[in-house]
mmCIF file of C-alpha atoms and ligand atoms in Angstrom:
data_model
loop_
_atom_site.group_PDB
_atom_site.id
_atom_site.type_symbol
_atom_site.label_atom_id
_atom_site.label_comp_id
_atom_site.label_asym_id
_atom_site.label_seq_id
_atom_site.Cartn_x
_atom_site.Cartn_y
_atom_site.Cartn_z
ATOM 1 C CA MET O 1 175.740 74.046 123.431
ATOM 2 C CA MET O 2 175.919 76.465 126.338
ATOM 3 C CA ASN O 3 175.016 75.236 129.802
ATOM 4 C CA THR O 4 171.332 76.048 129.943
ATOM 5 C CA ALA O 5 168.528 76.076 132.514
ATOM 6 C CA ILE O 6 164.792 76.719 132.367
ATOM 7 C CA ILE O 7 163.375 79.210 134.894
ATOM 8 C CA VAL O 8 159.635 79.005 135.506
ATOM 9 C CA VAL O 9 158.278 82.169 137.146
ATOM 10 C CA ASP O 10 155.062 82.207 139.196
ATOM 11 C CA GLU O 11 153.070 79.479 137.424
ATOM 12 C CA LEU O 12 150.939 79.463 140.575
ATOM 13 C CA TYR O 13 147.179 79.009 140.885
ATOM 14 C CA ASP O 14 146.392 82.575 141.979
ATOM 15 C CA PHE O 15 147.965 83.821 138.734
ATOM 16 C CA ILE O 16 146.307 81.112 136.632
ATOM 17 C CA ASP O 17 142.700 80.896 137.854
ATOM 18 C CA GLY O 18 142.747 82.592 141.261
ATOM 19 C CA SER O 19 142.664 86.097 142.720
ATOM 20 C CA MET O 20 145.005 87.515 140.058
ATOM 21 C CA ALA O 21 144.138 85.247 137.107
ATOM 22 C CA CYS O 22 146.186 86.340 134.091
ATOM 23 C CA GLY O 23 145.622 86.144 130.338
ATOM 24 C CA HIS O 24 147.079 83.151 128.480
ATOM 25 C CA ALA O 25 148.027 81.592 131.834
ATOM 26 C CA ALA O 26 146.592 78.101 131.329
ATOM 27 C CA GLU O 27 148.165 77.977 127.855
ATOM 28 C CA ALA O 28 151.465 79.170 129.327
ATOM 29 C CA VAL O 29 151.441 76.216 131.733
ATOM 30 C CA GLU O 30 150.736 73.749 128.897
ATOM 31 C CA GLU O 31 153.482 75.246 126.748
ATOM 32 C CA THR O 32 155.889 75.212 129.689
ATOM 33 C CA VAL O 33 155.284 71.486 130.175
ATOM 34 C CA ASN O 34 155.998 70.989 126.447
ATOM 35 C CA LEU O 35 159.183 73.058 126.688
ATOM 36 C CA ILE O 36 160.431 71.059 129.680
ATOM 37 C CA ARG O 37 159.645 67.736 127.967
ATOM 38 C CA LYS O 38 161.436 68.823 124.772
ATOM 39 C CA ASN O 39 164.479 69.851 126.819
ATOM 40 C CA HIS O 40 164.304 67.042 129.350
ATOM 41 C CA SER O 41 168.010 67.103 130.179
ATOM 42 C CA LEU O 42 167.932 70.727 131.406
ATOM 43 C CA PRO O 43 167.549 71.714 135.052
ATOM 44 C CA VAL O 44 164.231 73.433 135.785
ATOM 45 C CA LEU O 45 164.194 76.121 138.462
ATOM 46 C CA PHE O 46 160.900 77.359 139.861
ATOM 47 C CA VAL O 47 160.346 80.851 141.263
ATOM 48 C CA CYS O 48 157.321 81.250 143.530
ATOM 49 C CA ASP O 49 155.637 84.328 144.945
ATOM 50 C CA HIS O 50 155.260 83.368 148.604
ATOM 51 C CA HIS O 51 153.654 85.998 150.807
ATOM 52 C CA PRO O 52 152.671 86.289 154.442
ATOM 53 C CA ALA O 53 148.935 87.104 154.848
ATOM 54 C CA ASN O 54 149.775 90.738 155.771
ATOM 55 C CA HIS O 55 152.072 91.454 152.817
ATOM 56 C CA SER O 56 152.579 95.125 151.960
ATOM 57 C CA SER O 57 151.652 94.570 148.283
ATOM 58 C CA PHE O 58 148.056 93.673 149.275
ATOM 59 C CA VAL O 59 145.247 96.257 149.033
ATOM 60 C CA GLU O 60 144.421 96.125 152.770
ATOM 61 C CA GLN O 61 148.009 97.162 153.510
ATOM 62 C CA GLY O 62 147.844 99.984 150.955
ATOM 63 C CA GLY O 63 149.427 97.983 148.131
ATOM 64 C CA PRO O 64 148.249 97.599 144.529
ATOM 65 C CA TRP O 65 147.216 93.924 144.495
ATOM 66 C CA PRO O 66 144.472 91.725 145.908
ATOM 67 C CA PRO O 67 145.778 89.121 148.357
ATOM 68 C CA HIS O 68 147.566 86.380 146.402
ATOM 69 C CA CYS O 69 150.039 83.519 146.786
ATOM 70 C CA VAL O 70 149.808 83.442 150.567
ATOM 71 C CA ALA O 71 152.192 80.784 151.874
ATOM 72 C CA GLY O 72 150.432 77.503 152.535
ATOM 73 C CA THR O 73 147.357 78.235 150.390
ATOM 74 C CA HIS O 74 146.237 76.557 147.153
ATOM 75 C CA GLY O 75 146.658 79.895 145.377
ATOM 76 C CA GLY O 76 150.362 79.821 146.115
ATOM 77 C CA ASP O 77 150.879 76.299 144.730
ATOM 78 C CA ILE O 78 152.696 75.534 141.495
ATOM 79 C CA HIS O 79 150.238 74.181 138.889
ATOM 80 C CA GLU O 80 149.907 70.422 139.284
ATOM 81 C CA ALA O 81 150.912 69.758 135.649
ATOM 82 C CA LEU O 82 154.382 70.976 136.648
ATOM 83 C CA HIS O 83 154.693 68.991 139.871
ATOM 84 C CA PRO O 84 156.634 66.112 138.225
ATOM 85 C CA PHE O 85 159.432 68.586 137.463
ATOM 86 C CA VAL O 86 159.621 70.344 140.830
ATOM 87 C CA GLN O 87 162.638 69.734 143.061
ATOM 88 C CA GLU O 88 162.866 71.356 146.463
ATOM 89 C CA GLU O 89 166.457 72.569 146.048
ATOM 90 C CA LEU O 90 165.514 74.170 142.706
ATOM 91 C CA THR O 91 162.427 75.962 144.065
ATOM 92 C CA PHE O 92 162.925 79.602 145.075
ATOM 93 C CA PHE O 93 160.567 81.765 147.116
ATOM 94 C CA LYS O 94 160.231 85.542 146.886
ATOM 95 C CA GLY O 95 158.075 88.167 148.584
ATOM 96 C CA CYS O 96 158.420 86.419 151.932
ATOM 97 C CA ASP O 97 159.218 89.615 153.867
ATOM 98 C CA PRO O 98 155.928 91.456 154.629
ATOM 99 C CA ALA O 99 157.539 94.862 154.040
ATOM 100 C CA VAL O 100 159.274 94.147 150.725
ATOM 101 C CA GLU O 101 157.730 93.827 147.259
ATOM 102 C CA GLN O 102 159.816 91.490 145.149
ATOM 103 C CA TYR O 103 158.875 91.023 141.501
ATOM 104 C CA SER O 104 162.192 89.497 140.544
ATOM 105 C CA GLY O 105 163.012 85.885 141.192
ATOM 106 C CA PHE O 106 166.696 86.752 141.129
ATOM 107 C CA ASP O 107 166.815 87.326 144.881
ATOM 108 C CA GLY O 108 164.508 84.433 145.700
ATOM 109 C CA HIS O 109 165.813 81.748 148.061
ATOM 110 C CA ASN O 110 165.271 77.998 148.298
ATOM 111 C CA ALA O 111 164.479 76.135 151.522
ATOM 112 C CA ALA O 112 168.204 75.788 152.215
ATOM 113 C CA GLY O 113 168.671 79.565 151.963
ATOM 114 C CA GLN O 114 170.526 79.575 148.627
ATOM 115 C CA SER O 115 169.628 82.302 146.138
ATOM 116 C CA LEU O 116 168.609 81.631 142.540
ATOM 117 C CA ALA O 117 171.788 83.318 141.329
ATOM 118 C CA GLU O 118 173.922 81.211 143.647
ATOM 119 C CA VAL O 119 172.406 77.939 142.424
ATOM 120 C CA LEU O 120 172.701 78.981 138.765
ATOM 121 C CA GLY O 121 176.377 79.594 139.508
ATOM 122 C CA LEU O 122 176.795 76.159 141.104
ATOM 123 C CA LEU O 123 175.145 74.591 138.023
ATOM 124 C CA GLU O 124 177.535 76.639 135.827
ATOM 125 C CA VAL O 125 174.578 77.911 133.829
ATOM 126 C CA GLU O 126 175.316 80.445 131.075
ATOM 127 C CA LEU O 127 171.975 80.636 129.235
ATOM 128 C CA VAL O 128 168.520 80.774 130.827
ATOM 129 C CA TYR O 129 165.134 80.240 129.221
ATOM 130 C CA VAL O 130 162.687 82.355 131.227
ATOM 131 C CA VAL O 131 158.958 81.545 131.130
ATOM 132 C CA GLY O 132 155.936 82.222 133.311
ATOM 133 C CA ILE O 133 153.545 84.843 134.615
ATOM 134 C CA ALA O 134 153.243 87.781 134.316
ATOM 135 C CA THR O 135 155.244 89.215 131.409
ATOM 136 C CA GLU O 136 154.937 92.804 132.658
ATOM 137 C CA TYR O 137 156.094 92.196 136.228
ATOM 138 C CA CYS O 138 157.819 89.118 137.539
ATOM 139 C CA VAL O 139 158.967 87.683 134.198
ATOM 140 C CA ARG O 140 160.309 91.067 133.139
ATOM 141 C CA ASN O 141 162.131 91.775 136.397
ATOM 142 C CA THR O 142 163.574 88.276 136.662
ATOM 143 C CA ALA O 143 164.811 88.318 133.049
ATOM 144 C CA GLU O 144 166.338 91.794 133.410
ATOM 145 C CA ASP O 145 168.150 90.935 136.650
ATOM 146 C CA LEU O 146 169.574 87.771 135.077
ATOM 147 C CA LEU O 147 170.781 89.747 132.065
ATOM 148 C CA ARG O 148 172.434 92.345 134.330
ATOM 149 C CA ALA O 149 174.141 89.538 136.231
ATOM 150 C CA GLY O 150 175.771 88.371 133.007
ATOM 151 C CA PHE O 151 173.560 85.492 131.894
ATOM 152 C CA LYS O 152 172.373 85.107 128.339
ATOM 153 C CA VAL O 153 168.579 85.310 128.576
ATOM 154 C CA SER O 154 165.882 84.027 126.229
ATOM 155 C CA VAL O 155 162.196 84.553 126.961
ATOM 156 C CA ILE O 156 159.877 81.972 125.385
ATOM 157 C CA LYS O 157 156.798 83.876 124.182
ATOM 158 C CA ASP O 158 154.346 80.950 124.024
ATOM 159 C CA CYS O 159 155.061 80.202 127.682
ATOM 160 C CA LEU O 160 154.016 83.611 129.045
ATOM 161 C CA GLY O 161 150.901 84.827 130.835
ATOM 162 C CA TYR O 162 150.091 88.505 131.276
ATOM 163 C CA VAL O 163 148.032 91.023 133.242
ATOM 164 C CA THR O 164 146.938 92.728 129.996
ATOM 165 C CA LEU O 165 147.630 91.819 126.377
ATOM 166 C CA ASP O 166 148.561 95.452 125.638
ATOM 167 C CA GLY O 167 151.059 95.467 128.486
ATOM 168 C CA HIS O 168 152.545 92.157 127.322
ATOM 169 C CA GLU O 169 152.910 93.403 123.748
ATOM 170 C CA ALA O 170 154.516 96.645 124.937
ATOM 171 C CA VAL O 171 157.062 94.921 127.185
ATOM 172 C CA LEU O 172 158.375 92.323 124.716
ATOM 173 C CA PRO O 173 160.121 94.773 122.331
ATOM 174 C CA GLU O 174 161.580 96.602 125.345
ATOM 175 C CA LEU O 175 163.129 93.373 126.587
ATOM 176 C CA GLU O 176 164.470 92.678 123.114
ATOM 177 C CA ALA O 177 166.036 96.143 122.928
ATOM 178 C CA GLU O 178 167.791 95.464 126.242
ATOM 179 C CA GLY O 179 169.429 92.339 124.831
ATOM 180 C CA ILE O 180 167.011 89.611 125.851
ATOM 181 C CA ARG O 181 166.242 87.169 123.070
ATOM 182 C CA LEU O 182 162.587 86.422 122.287
ATOM 183 C CA ILE O 183 161.856 82.922 121.039
HETATM 184 ZN ZN1 ZN S 1 153.081 88.962 144.899
#
């Protein structure tokens, strides 16, 4: 079996039941816990939207989104059902720079300053299972960047939340056409 890791994108309260609550988000968290338990020997890497209060993606700054995932708030926390699997060195933050929108977890950094890609390299990972919220934005961008970087990428459909069901259903075949496997 190829060296594999699970990447959990933005399973954070603001995307589950907060300011940007997404469809199928609570179910995605439950299914993610099941996936991790079934594959208990695999490393689990968490990607977290982590914004300053004046982030450029927020409406008051002229951006498209309501304030969300502000660092230090409940809305920016990983869902508690996932806490048993969270390790600091495998937790990556993105969107930290007020001026830069960052949908992809690929350039996220952990507390030690290592990027997601760097840590995947250290773990000698070849295949990634990508799950999380939302299909159309951060899951999509993270999966595509990983594919471009040479990883084999599988997206686990049951473990996804989305902004709209139509958007979710439109994106999945596009990902598949690019070479990402849907499971
Ligand atoms: Zn954000």
